[in-house]
Short mmCIF file of C-alpha atoms in Angstrom, two decimals:
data_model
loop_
_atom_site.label_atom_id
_atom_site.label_comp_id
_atom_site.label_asym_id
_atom_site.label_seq_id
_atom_site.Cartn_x
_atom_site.Cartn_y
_atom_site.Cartn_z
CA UNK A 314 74.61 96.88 107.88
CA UNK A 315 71.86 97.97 105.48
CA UNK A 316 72.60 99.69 102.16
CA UNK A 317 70.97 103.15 103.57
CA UNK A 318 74.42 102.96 105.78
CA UNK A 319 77.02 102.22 103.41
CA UNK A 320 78.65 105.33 101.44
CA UNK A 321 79.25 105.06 97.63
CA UNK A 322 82.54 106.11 96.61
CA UNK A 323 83.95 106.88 93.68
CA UNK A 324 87.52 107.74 93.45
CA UNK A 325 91.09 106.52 92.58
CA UNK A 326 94.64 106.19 94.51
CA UNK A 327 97.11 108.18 94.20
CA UNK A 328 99.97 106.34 95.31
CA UNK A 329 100.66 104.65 98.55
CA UNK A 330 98.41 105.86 101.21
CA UNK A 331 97.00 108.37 98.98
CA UNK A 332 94.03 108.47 97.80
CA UNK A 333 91.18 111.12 96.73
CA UNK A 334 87.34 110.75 96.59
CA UNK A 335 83.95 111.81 95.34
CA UNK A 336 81.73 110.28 97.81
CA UNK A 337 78.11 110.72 98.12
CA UNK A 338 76.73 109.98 101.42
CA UNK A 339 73.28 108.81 101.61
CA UNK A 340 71.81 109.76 104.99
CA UNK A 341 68.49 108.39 105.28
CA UNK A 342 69.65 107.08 109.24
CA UNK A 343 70.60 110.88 110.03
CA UNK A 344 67.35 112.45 108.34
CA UNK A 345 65.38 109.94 110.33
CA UNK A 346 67.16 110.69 113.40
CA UNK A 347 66.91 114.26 113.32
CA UNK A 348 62.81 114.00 112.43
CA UNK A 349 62.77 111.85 115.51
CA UNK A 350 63.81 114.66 117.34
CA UNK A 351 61.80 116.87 115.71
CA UNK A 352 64.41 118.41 114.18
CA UNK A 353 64.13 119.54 110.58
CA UNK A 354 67.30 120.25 109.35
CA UNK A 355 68.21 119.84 105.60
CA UNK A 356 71.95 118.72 104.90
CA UNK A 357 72.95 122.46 104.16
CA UNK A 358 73.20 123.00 107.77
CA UNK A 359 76.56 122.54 109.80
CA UNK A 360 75.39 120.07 112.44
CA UNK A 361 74.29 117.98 109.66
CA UNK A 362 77.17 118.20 107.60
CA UNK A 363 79.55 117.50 111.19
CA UNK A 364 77.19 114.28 111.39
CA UNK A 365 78.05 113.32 107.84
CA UNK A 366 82.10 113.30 108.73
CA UNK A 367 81.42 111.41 112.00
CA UNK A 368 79.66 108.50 109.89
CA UNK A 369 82.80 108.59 107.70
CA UNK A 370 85.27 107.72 111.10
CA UNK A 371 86.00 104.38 112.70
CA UNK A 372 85.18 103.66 115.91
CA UNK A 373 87.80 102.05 118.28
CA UNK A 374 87.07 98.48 119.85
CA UNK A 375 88.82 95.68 121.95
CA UNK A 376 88.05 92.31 121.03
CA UNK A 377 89.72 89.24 123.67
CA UNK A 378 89.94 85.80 121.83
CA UNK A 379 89.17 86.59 118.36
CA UNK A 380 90.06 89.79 116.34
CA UNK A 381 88.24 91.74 113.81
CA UNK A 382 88.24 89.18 111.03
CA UNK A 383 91.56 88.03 111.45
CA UNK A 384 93.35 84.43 110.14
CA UNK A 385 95.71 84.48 112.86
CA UNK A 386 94.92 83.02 116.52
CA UNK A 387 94.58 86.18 118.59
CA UNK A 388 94.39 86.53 122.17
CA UNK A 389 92.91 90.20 122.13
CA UNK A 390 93.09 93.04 119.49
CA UNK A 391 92.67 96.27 120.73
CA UNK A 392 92.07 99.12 117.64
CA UNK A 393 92.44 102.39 118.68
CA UNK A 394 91.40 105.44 116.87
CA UNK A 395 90.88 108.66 118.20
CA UNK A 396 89.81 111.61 115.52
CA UNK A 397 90.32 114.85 116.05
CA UNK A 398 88.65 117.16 114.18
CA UNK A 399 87.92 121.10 112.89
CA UNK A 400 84.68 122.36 110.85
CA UNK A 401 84.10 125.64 109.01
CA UNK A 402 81.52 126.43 106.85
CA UNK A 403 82.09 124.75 103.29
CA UNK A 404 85.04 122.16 104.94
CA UNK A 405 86.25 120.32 107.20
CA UNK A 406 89.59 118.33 108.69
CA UNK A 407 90.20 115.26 110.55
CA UNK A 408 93.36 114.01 111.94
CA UNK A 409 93.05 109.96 112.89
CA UNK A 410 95.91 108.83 115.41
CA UNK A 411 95.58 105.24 114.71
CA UNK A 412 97.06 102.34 116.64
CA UNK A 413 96.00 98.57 116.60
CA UNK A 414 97.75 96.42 119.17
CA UNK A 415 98.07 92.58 118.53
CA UNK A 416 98.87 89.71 121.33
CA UNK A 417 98.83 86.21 119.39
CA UNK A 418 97.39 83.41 120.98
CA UNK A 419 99.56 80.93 119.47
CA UNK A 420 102.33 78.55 121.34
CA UNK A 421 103.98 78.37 118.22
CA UNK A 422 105.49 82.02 118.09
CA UNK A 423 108.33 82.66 120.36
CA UNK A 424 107.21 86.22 120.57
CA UNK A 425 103.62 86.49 121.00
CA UNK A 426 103.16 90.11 121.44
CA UNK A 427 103.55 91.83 117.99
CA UNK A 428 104.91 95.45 116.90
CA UNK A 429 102.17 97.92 117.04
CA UNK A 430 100.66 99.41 114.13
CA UNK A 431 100.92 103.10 113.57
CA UNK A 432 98.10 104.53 111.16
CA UNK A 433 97.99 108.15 111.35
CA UNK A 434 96.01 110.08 108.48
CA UNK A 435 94.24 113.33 107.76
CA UNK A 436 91.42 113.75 105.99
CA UNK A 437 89.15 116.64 104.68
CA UNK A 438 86.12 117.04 103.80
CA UNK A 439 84.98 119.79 100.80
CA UNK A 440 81.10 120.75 100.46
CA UNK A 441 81.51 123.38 97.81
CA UNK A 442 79.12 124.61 95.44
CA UNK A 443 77.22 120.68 95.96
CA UNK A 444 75.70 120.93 99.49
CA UNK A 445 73.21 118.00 99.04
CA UNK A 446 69.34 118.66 99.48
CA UNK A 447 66.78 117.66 102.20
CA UNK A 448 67.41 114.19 101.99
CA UNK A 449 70.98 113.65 101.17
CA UNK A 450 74.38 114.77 101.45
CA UNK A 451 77.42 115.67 99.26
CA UNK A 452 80.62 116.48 99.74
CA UNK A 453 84.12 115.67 98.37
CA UNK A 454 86.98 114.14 100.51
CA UNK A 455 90.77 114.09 100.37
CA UNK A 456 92.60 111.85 102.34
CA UNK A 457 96.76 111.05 103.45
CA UNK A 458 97.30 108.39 105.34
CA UNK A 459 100.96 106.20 105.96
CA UNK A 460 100.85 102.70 108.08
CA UNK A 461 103.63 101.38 109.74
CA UNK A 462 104.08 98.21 111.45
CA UNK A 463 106.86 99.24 113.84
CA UNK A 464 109.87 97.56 112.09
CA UNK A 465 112.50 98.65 109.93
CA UNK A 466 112.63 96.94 106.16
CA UNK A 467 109.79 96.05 104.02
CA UNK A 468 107.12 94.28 105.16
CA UNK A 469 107.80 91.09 102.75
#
């Protein structure tokens, strides 16, 4: 991933699963995909901004022997994260229904299939009085999110 891609934040939590953010988006990728088209938009526009949150989400992915950086022994990993989302024209919302499904691949573990995890959050997205310029993008974002692991008790 090249730096152009990654998005600065600045920010602190809140509290558990709580957390607001300043971010500042740089969007070289989208400004040169948009002059490939021949499409001159500035970052003030909607469908800009719209691109903007959809670099923000996760995509979903299956992986099958392996896992997405994981310690464990996995037989697959499937990460699903479907976003669902409303614009208007100085915000935005996006609702994540999250769920990452484990099987280990492990003959140690007498049950190899483990609780799903349940990661629903909402997020939104504020462009106020800083809309960005021709070349970047700026907006502020807000998000609540809760994971559960599918049992009762802590998790230690």
């Amino acid at each position: 991933m090249t730096r152009t891609s990654l998005v600065a934040l600045r920010g602190a939590a809140l509290g558990a699963g709580l957390a607001a953010c300043a971010a500042i988006a740089p969007a070289q990728r989208i400004a040169s995909a948009l002059a490939k088209r021949g499409d001159t938009s500035d970052f003030a526009t909607r469908a800009v901004r719209y691109r903007l949150v959809q670099e923000q989400l996760e995509t979903s992915y299956i992986t099958v022997l392996g896992g997405g950086g994981n310690i464990e022994k996995l037989f697959f990993e499937a990460d699903v994260a479907p976003h669902f989302s409303a614009g208007w024209s100085r915000w935005a919302l996006v609702v994540t229904s999250k769920i990452v499904l484990r099987m280990r691949n492990d003959s140690t573990h007498s049950a190899p299939i483990r609780t799903p995890s349940y990661m629903p959050r909402i997020a939104a997205y504020w462009w106020g009085p800083f809309r960005g310029g021709n070349d970047h993008g700026e907006f502020v974002s807000f998000t609540i999110s809760h994971h559960s692991n599918g049992q009762a008790g802590p998790f230690f």
